[in-house]
PDB file of C-alpha atoms in Angstrom:
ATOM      1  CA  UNK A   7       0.000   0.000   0.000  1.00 95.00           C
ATOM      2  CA  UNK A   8       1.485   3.010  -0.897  1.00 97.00           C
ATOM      3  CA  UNK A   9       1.800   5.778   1.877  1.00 98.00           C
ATOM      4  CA  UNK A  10       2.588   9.304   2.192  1.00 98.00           C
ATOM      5  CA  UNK A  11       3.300  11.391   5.056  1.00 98.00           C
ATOM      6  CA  UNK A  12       4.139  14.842   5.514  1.00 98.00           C
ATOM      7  CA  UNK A  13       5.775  16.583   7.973  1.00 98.00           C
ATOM      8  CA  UNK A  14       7.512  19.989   9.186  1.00 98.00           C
ATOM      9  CA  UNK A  15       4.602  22.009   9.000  1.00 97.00           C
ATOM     10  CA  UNK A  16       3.747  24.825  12.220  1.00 97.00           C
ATOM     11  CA  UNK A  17       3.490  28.318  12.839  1.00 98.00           C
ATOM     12  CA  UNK A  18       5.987  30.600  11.663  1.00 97.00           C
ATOM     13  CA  UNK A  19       6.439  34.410  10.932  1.00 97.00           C
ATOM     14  CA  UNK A  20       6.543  36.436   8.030  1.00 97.00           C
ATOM     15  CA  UNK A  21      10.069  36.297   6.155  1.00 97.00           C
ATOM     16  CA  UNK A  22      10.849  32.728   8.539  1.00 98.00           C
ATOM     17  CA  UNK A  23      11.715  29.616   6.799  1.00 98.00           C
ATOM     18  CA  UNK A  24      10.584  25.969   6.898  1.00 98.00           C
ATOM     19  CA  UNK A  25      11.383  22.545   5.560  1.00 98.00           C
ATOM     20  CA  UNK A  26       8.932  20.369   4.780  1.00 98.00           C
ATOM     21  CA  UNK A  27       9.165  16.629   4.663  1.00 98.00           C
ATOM     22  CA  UNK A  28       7.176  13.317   2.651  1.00 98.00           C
ATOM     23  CA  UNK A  29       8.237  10.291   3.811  1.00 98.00           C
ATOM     24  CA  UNK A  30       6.887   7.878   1.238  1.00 98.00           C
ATOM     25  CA  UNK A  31       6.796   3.658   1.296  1.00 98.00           C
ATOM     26  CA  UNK A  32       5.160   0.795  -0.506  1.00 98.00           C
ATOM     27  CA  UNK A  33       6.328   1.899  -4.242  1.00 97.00           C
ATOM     28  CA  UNK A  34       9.881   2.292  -5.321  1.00 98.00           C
ATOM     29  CA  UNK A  35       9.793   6.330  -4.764  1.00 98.00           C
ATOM     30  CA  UNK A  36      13.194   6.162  -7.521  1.00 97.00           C
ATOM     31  CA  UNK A  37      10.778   5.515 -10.046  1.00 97.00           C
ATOM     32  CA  UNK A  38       8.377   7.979  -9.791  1.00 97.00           C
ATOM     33  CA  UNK A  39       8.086  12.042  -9.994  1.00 97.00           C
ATOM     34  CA  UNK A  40       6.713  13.913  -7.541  1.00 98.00           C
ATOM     35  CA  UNK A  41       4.831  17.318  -6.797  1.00 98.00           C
ATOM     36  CA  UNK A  42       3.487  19.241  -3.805  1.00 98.00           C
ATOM     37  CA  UNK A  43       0.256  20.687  -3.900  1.00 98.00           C
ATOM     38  CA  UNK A  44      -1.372  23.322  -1.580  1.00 98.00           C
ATOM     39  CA  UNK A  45      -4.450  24.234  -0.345  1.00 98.00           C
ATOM     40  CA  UNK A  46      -5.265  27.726   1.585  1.00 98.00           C
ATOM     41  CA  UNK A  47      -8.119  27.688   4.292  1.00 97.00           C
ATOM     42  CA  UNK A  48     -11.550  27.607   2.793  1.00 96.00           C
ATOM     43  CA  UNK A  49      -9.830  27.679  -0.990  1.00 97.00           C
ATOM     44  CA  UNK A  50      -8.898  25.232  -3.691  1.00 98.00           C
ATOM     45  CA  UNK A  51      -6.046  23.103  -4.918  1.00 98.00           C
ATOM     46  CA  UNK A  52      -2.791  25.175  -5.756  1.00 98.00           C
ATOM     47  CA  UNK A  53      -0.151  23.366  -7.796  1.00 98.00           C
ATOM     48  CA  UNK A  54       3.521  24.337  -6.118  1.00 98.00           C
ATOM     49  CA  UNK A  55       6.354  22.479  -7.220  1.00 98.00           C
ATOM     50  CA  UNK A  56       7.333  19.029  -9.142  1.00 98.00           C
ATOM     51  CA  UNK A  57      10.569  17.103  -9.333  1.00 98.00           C
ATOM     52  CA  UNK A  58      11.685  14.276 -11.439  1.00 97.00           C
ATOM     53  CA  UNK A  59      12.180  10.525 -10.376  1.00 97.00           C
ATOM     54  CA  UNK A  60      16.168  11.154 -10.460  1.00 95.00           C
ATOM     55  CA  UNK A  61      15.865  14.940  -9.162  1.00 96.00           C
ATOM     56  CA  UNK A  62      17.572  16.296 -12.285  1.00 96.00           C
ATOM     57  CA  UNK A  63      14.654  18.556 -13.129  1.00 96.00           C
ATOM     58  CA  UNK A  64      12.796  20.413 -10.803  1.00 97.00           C
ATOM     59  CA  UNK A  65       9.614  22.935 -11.094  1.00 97.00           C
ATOM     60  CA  UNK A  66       7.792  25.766  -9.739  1.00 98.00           C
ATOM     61  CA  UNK A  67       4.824  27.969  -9.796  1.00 97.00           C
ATOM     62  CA  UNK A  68       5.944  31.871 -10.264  1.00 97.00           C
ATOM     63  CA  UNK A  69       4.752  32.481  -6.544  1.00 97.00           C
ATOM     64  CA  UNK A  70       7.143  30.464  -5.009  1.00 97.00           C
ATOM     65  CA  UNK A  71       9.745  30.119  -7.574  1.00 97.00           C
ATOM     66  CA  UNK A  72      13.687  31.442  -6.226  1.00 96.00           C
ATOM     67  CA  UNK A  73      12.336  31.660  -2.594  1.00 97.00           C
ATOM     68  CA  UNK A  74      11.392  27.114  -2.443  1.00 98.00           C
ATOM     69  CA  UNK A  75      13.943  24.351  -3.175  1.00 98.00           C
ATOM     70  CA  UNK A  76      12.066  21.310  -4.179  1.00 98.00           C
ATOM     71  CA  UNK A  77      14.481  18.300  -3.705  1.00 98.00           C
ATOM     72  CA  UNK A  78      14.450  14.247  -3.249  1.00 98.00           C
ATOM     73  CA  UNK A  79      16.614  11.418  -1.161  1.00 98.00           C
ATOM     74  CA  UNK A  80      16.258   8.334  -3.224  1.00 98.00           C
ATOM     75  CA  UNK A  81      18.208   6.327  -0.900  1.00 98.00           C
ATOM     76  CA  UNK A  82      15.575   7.326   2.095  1.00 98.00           C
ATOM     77  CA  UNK A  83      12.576   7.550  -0.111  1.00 98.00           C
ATOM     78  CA  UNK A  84      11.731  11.422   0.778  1.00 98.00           C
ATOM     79  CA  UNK A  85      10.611  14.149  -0.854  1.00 98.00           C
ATOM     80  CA  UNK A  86      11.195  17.780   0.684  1.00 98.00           C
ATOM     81  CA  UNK A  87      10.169  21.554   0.160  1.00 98.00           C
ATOM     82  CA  UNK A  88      12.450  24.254   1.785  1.00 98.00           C
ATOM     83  CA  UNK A  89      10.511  27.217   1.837  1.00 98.00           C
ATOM     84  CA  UNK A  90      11.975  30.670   2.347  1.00 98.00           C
ATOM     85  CA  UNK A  91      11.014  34.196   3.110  1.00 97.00           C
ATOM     86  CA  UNK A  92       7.816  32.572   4.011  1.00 98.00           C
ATOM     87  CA  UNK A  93       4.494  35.274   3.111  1.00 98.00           C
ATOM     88  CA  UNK A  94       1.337  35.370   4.995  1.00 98.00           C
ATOM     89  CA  UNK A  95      -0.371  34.028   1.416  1.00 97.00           C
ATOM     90  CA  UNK A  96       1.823  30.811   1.889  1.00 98.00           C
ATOM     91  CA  UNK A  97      -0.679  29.845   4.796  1.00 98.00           C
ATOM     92  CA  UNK A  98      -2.174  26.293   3.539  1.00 98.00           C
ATOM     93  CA  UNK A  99      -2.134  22.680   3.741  1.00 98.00           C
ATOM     94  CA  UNK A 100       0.785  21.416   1.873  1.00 98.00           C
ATOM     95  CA  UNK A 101       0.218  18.130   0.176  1.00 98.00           C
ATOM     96  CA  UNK A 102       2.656  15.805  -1.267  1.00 98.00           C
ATOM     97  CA  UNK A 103       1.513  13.600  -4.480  1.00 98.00           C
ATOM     98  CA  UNK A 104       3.220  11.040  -6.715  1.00 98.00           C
ATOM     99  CA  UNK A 105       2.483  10.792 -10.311  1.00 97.00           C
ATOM    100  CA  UNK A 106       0.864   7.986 -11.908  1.00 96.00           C
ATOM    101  CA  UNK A 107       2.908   6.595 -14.214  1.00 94.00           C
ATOM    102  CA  UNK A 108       6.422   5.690 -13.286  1.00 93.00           C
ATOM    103  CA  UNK A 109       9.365   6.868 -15.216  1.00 86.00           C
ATOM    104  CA  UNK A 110       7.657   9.984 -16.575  1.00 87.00           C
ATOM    105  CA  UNK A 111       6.255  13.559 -16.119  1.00 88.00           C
ATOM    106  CA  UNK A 112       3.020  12.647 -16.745  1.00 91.00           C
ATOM    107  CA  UNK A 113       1.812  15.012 -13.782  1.00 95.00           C
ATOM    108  CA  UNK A 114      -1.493  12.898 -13.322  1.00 97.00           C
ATOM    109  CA  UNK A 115      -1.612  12.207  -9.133  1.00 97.00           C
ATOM    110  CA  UNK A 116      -2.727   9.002  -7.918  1.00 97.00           C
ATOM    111  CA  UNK A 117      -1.712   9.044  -4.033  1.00 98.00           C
ATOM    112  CA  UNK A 118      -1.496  11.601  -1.840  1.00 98.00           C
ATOM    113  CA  UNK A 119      -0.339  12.193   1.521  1.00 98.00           C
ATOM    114  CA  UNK A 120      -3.066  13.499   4.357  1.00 97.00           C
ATOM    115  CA  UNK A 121      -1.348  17.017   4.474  1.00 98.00           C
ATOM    116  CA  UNK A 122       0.892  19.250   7.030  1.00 98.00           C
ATOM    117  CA  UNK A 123      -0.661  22.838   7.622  1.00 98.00           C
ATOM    118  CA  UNK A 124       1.588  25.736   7.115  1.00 98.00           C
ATOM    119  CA  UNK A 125       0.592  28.417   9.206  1.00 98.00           C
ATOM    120  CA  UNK A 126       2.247  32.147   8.737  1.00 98.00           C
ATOM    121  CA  UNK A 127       1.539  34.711  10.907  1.00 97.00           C
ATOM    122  CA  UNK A 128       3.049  37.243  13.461  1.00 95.00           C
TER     123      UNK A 128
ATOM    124  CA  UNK B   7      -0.934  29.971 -18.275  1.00 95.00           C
ATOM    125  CA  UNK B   8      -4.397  27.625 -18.695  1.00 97.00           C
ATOM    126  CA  UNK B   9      -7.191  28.914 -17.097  1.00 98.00           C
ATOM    127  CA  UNK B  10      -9.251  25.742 -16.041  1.00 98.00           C
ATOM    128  CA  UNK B  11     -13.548  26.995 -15.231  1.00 98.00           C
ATOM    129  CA  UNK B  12     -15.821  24.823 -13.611  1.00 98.00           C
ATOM    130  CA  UNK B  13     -19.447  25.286 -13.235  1.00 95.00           C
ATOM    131  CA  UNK B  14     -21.431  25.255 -11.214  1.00 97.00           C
ATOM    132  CA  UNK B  15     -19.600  26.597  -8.391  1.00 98.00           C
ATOM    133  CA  UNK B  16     -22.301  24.367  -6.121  1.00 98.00           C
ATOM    134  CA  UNK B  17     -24.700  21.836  -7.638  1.00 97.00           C
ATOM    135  CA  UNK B  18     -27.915  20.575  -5.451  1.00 97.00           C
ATOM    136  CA  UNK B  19     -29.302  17.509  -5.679  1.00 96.00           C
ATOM    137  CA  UNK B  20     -30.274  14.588  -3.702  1.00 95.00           C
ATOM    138  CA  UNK B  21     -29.117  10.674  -3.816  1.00 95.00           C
ATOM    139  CA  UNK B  22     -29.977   9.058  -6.929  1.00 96.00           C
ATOM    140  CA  UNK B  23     -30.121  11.945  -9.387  1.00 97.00           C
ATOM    141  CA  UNK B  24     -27.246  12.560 -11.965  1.00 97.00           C
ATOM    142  CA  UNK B  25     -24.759  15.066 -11.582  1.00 98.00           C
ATOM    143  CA  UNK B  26     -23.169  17.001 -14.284  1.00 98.00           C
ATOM    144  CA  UNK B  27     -19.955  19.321 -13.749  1.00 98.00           C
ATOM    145  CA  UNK B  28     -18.283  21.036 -16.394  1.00 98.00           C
ATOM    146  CA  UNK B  29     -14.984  22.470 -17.181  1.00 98.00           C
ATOM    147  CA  UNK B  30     -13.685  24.387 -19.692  1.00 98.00           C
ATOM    148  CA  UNK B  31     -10.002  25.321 -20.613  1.00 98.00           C
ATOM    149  CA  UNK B  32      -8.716  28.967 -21.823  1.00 97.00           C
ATOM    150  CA  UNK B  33      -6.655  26.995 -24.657  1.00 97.00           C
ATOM    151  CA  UNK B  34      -6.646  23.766 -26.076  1.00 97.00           C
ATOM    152  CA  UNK B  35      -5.360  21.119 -23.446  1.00 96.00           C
ATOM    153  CA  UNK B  36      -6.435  17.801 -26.095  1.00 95.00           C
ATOM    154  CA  UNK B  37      -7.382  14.908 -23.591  1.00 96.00           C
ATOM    155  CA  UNK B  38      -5.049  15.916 -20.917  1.00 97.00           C
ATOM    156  CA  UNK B  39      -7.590  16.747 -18.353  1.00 98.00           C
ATOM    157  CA  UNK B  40      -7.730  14.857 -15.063  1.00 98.00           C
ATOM    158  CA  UNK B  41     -10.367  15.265 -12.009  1.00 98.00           C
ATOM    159  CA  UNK B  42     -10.415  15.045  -8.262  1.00 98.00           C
ATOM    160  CA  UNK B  43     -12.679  14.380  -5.414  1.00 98.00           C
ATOM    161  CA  UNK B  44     -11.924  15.805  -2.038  1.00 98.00           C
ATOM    162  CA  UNK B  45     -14.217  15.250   0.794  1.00 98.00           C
ATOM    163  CA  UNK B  46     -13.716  17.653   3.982  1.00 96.00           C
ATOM    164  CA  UNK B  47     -10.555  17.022   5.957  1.00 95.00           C
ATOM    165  CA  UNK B  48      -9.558  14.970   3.394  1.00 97.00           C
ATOM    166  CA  UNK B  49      -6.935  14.807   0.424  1.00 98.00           C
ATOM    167  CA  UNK B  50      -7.578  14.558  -3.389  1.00 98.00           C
ATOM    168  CA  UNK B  51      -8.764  11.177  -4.937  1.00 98.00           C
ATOM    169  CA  UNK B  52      -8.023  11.351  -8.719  1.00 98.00           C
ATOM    170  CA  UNK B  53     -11.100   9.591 -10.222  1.00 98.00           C
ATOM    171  CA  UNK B  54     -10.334  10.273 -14.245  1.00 98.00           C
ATOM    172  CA  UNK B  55      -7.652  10.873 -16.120  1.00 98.00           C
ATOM    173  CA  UNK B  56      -6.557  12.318 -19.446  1.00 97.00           C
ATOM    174  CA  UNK B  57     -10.611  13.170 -20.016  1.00 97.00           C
ATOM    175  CA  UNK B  58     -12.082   9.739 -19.897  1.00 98.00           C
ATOM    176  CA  UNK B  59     -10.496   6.853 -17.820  1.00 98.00           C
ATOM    177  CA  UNK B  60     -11.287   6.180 -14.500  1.00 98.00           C
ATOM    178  CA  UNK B  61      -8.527   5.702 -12.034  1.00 98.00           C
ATOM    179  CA  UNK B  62      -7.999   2.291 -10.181  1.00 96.00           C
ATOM    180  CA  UNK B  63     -10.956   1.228  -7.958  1.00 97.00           C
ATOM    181  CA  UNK B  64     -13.448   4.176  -8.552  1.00 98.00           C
ATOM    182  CA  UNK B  65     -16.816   3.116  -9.453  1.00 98.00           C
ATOM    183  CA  UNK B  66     -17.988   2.666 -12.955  1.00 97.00           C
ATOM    184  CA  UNK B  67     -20.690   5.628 -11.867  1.00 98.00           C
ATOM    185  CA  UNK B  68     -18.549   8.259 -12.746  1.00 98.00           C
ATOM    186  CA  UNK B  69     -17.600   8.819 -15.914  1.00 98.00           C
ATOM    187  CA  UNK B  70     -15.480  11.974 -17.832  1.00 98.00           C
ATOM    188  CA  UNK B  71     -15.705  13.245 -21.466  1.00 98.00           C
ATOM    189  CA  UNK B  72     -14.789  15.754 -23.762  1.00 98.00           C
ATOM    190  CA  UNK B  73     -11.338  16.957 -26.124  1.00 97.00           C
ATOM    191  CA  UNK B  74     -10.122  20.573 -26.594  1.00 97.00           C
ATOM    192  CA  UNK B  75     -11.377  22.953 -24.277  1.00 98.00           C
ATOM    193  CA  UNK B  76     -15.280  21.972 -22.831  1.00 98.00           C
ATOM    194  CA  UNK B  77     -15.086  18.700 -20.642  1.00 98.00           C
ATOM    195  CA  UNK B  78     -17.913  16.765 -18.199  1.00 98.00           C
ATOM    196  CA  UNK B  79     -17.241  14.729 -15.639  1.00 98.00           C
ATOM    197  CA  UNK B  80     -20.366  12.784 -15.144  1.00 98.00           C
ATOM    198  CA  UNK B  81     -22.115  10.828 -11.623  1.00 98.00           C
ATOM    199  CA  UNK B  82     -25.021   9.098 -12.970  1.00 97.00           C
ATOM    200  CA  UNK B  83     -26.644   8.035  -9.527  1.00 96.00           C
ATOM    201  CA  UNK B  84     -25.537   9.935  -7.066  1.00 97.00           C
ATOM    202  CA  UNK B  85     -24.821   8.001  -3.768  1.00 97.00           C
ATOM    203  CA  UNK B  86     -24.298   9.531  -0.353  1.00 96.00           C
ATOM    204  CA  UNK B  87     -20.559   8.891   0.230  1.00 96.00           C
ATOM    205  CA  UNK B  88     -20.169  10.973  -3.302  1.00 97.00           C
ATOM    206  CA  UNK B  89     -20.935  14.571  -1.481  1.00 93.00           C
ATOM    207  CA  UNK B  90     -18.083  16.206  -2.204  1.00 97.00           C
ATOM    208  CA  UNK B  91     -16.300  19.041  -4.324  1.00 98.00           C
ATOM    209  CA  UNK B  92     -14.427  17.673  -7.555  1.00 98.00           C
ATOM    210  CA  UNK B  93     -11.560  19.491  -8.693  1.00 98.00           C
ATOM    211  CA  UNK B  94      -9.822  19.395 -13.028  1.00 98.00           C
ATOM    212  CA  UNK B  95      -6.174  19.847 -13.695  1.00 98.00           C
ATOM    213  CA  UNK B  96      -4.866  20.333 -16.724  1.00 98.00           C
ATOM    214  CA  UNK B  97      -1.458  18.814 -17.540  1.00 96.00           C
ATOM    215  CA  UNK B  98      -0.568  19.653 -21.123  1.00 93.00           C
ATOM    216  CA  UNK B  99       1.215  23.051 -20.462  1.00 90.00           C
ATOM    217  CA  UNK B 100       3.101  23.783 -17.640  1.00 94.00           C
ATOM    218  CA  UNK B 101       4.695  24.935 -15.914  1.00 95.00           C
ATOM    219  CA  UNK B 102       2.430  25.681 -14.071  1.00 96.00           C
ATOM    220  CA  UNK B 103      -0.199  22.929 -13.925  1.00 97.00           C
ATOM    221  CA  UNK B 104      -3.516  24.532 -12.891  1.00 98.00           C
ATOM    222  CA  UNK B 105      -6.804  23.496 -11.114  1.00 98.00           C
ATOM    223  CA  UNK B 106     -10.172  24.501 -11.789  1.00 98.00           C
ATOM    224  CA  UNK B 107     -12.021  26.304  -8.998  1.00 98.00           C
ATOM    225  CA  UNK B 108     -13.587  23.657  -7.909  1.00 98.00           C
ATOM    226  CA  UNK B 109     -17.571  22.147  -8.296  1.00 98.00           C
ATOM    227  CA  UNK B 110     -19.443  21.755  -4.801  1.00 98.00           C
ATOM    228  CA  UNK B 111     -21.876  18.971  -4.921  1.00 98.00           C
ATOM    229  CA  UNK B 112     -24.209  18.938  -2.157  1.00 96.00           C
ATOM    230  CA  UNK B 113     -27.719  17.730  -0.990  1.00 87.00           C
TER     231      UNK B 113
END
């Protein structure tokens, strides 16, 4: 069964930084691209960032793009998001989501984690 | 960037009845169209992808259509645990890949 879990989410402050964490099991996470996804409060889903299954290529939406590093440990099947300079509009839950098809960017998302609430505020 | 619309924002109906949501993309995205279920508290479930096949598991009830830029994803007898809002994403140009608004489907 394949699993998902985030972590490193919490409170922070404007202009603070956070690392966030998917610990993933029951597929061989080397094969397989993968892509966080965010939700504000209340709103809908926000695409964020995408990496490849070897971590050579790595993507971003223009709201996050040169203040998140999206990056991968193959050898301890995790995904992360380093988020800097952290904004009061980054407030959401922050999914993590693998792709369907292994060995591609197909960027369809067939599992997904339960979610680890970012929180910005002063 | 593609603009995904869905409508309705909130669709009304009771157990039984079919439920229709649309979406329509700014530019051409072909078949690449998925959609998503998410119940509250919960995360996404993709139910279709690229326009008309169903993921693994979900129920033969729901079914998508369409090419180019107008897409349905269809319920054809609505059952209780399928109160939820559905969500398309487009995949053909990115990035970024984008999400529809979102279609509430309540009693």
């Amino acid at each position: 069964e394949v699993q998902l879990l985030e972590s490193g989410g919490g409170l922070v402050q404007p202009g603070e930084s956070l690392r966030l964490s998917c610990a993933a099991s029951g597929f061989t996470f080397s094969n397989y691209a993968m892509t966080w996804v965010r939700q504000a409060p209340g709103k809908g889903l926000e695409w964020v960032s995408a990496i490849s299954a070897n971590g050579d290529g790595t993507y971003y939406t223009d709201s996050v793009k040169g203040r998140s590093t999206i990056s991968r440990d193959n050898s301890k099947n995790t995904l992360f998001l380093q988020m800097n300079s952290l904004r009061a509009e980054d407030t959401a839950v922050y999914y993590c989501a693998k792709v369907l098809t292994p060995s591609s960017m197909n960027m369809v998302f067939d599992d997904w984690g339960q979610g680890t609430l970012v929180t910005v505020s002063s | 960037e593609v603009v995904l619309t869905q409508s309705p924002a909130t669709l009304s109906l009771s157990p039984g009845e079919r439920a229709t949501l649309a979406c329509r993309a700014s530019q051409s995205i072909s078949n690449y169209l998925a959609w998503y279920q998410q119940k509250p508290g919960q995360a996404p479930r993709l139910l279709i992808h690229d326009a008309s096949n169903r993921a693994t598991g979900i129920p033969d009830r729901f079914s998508g259509s369409g090419s180019g830029t107008d897409f349905t994803l269809t319920i054809s007898s609505l059952e209780p645990e399928d109160f939820a809002v559905y969500y398309c994403q487009q995949r053909v140009t990115w990035p970024p890949l984008t999400f529809g608004g979102g279609t509430k489907v309540e009693i």
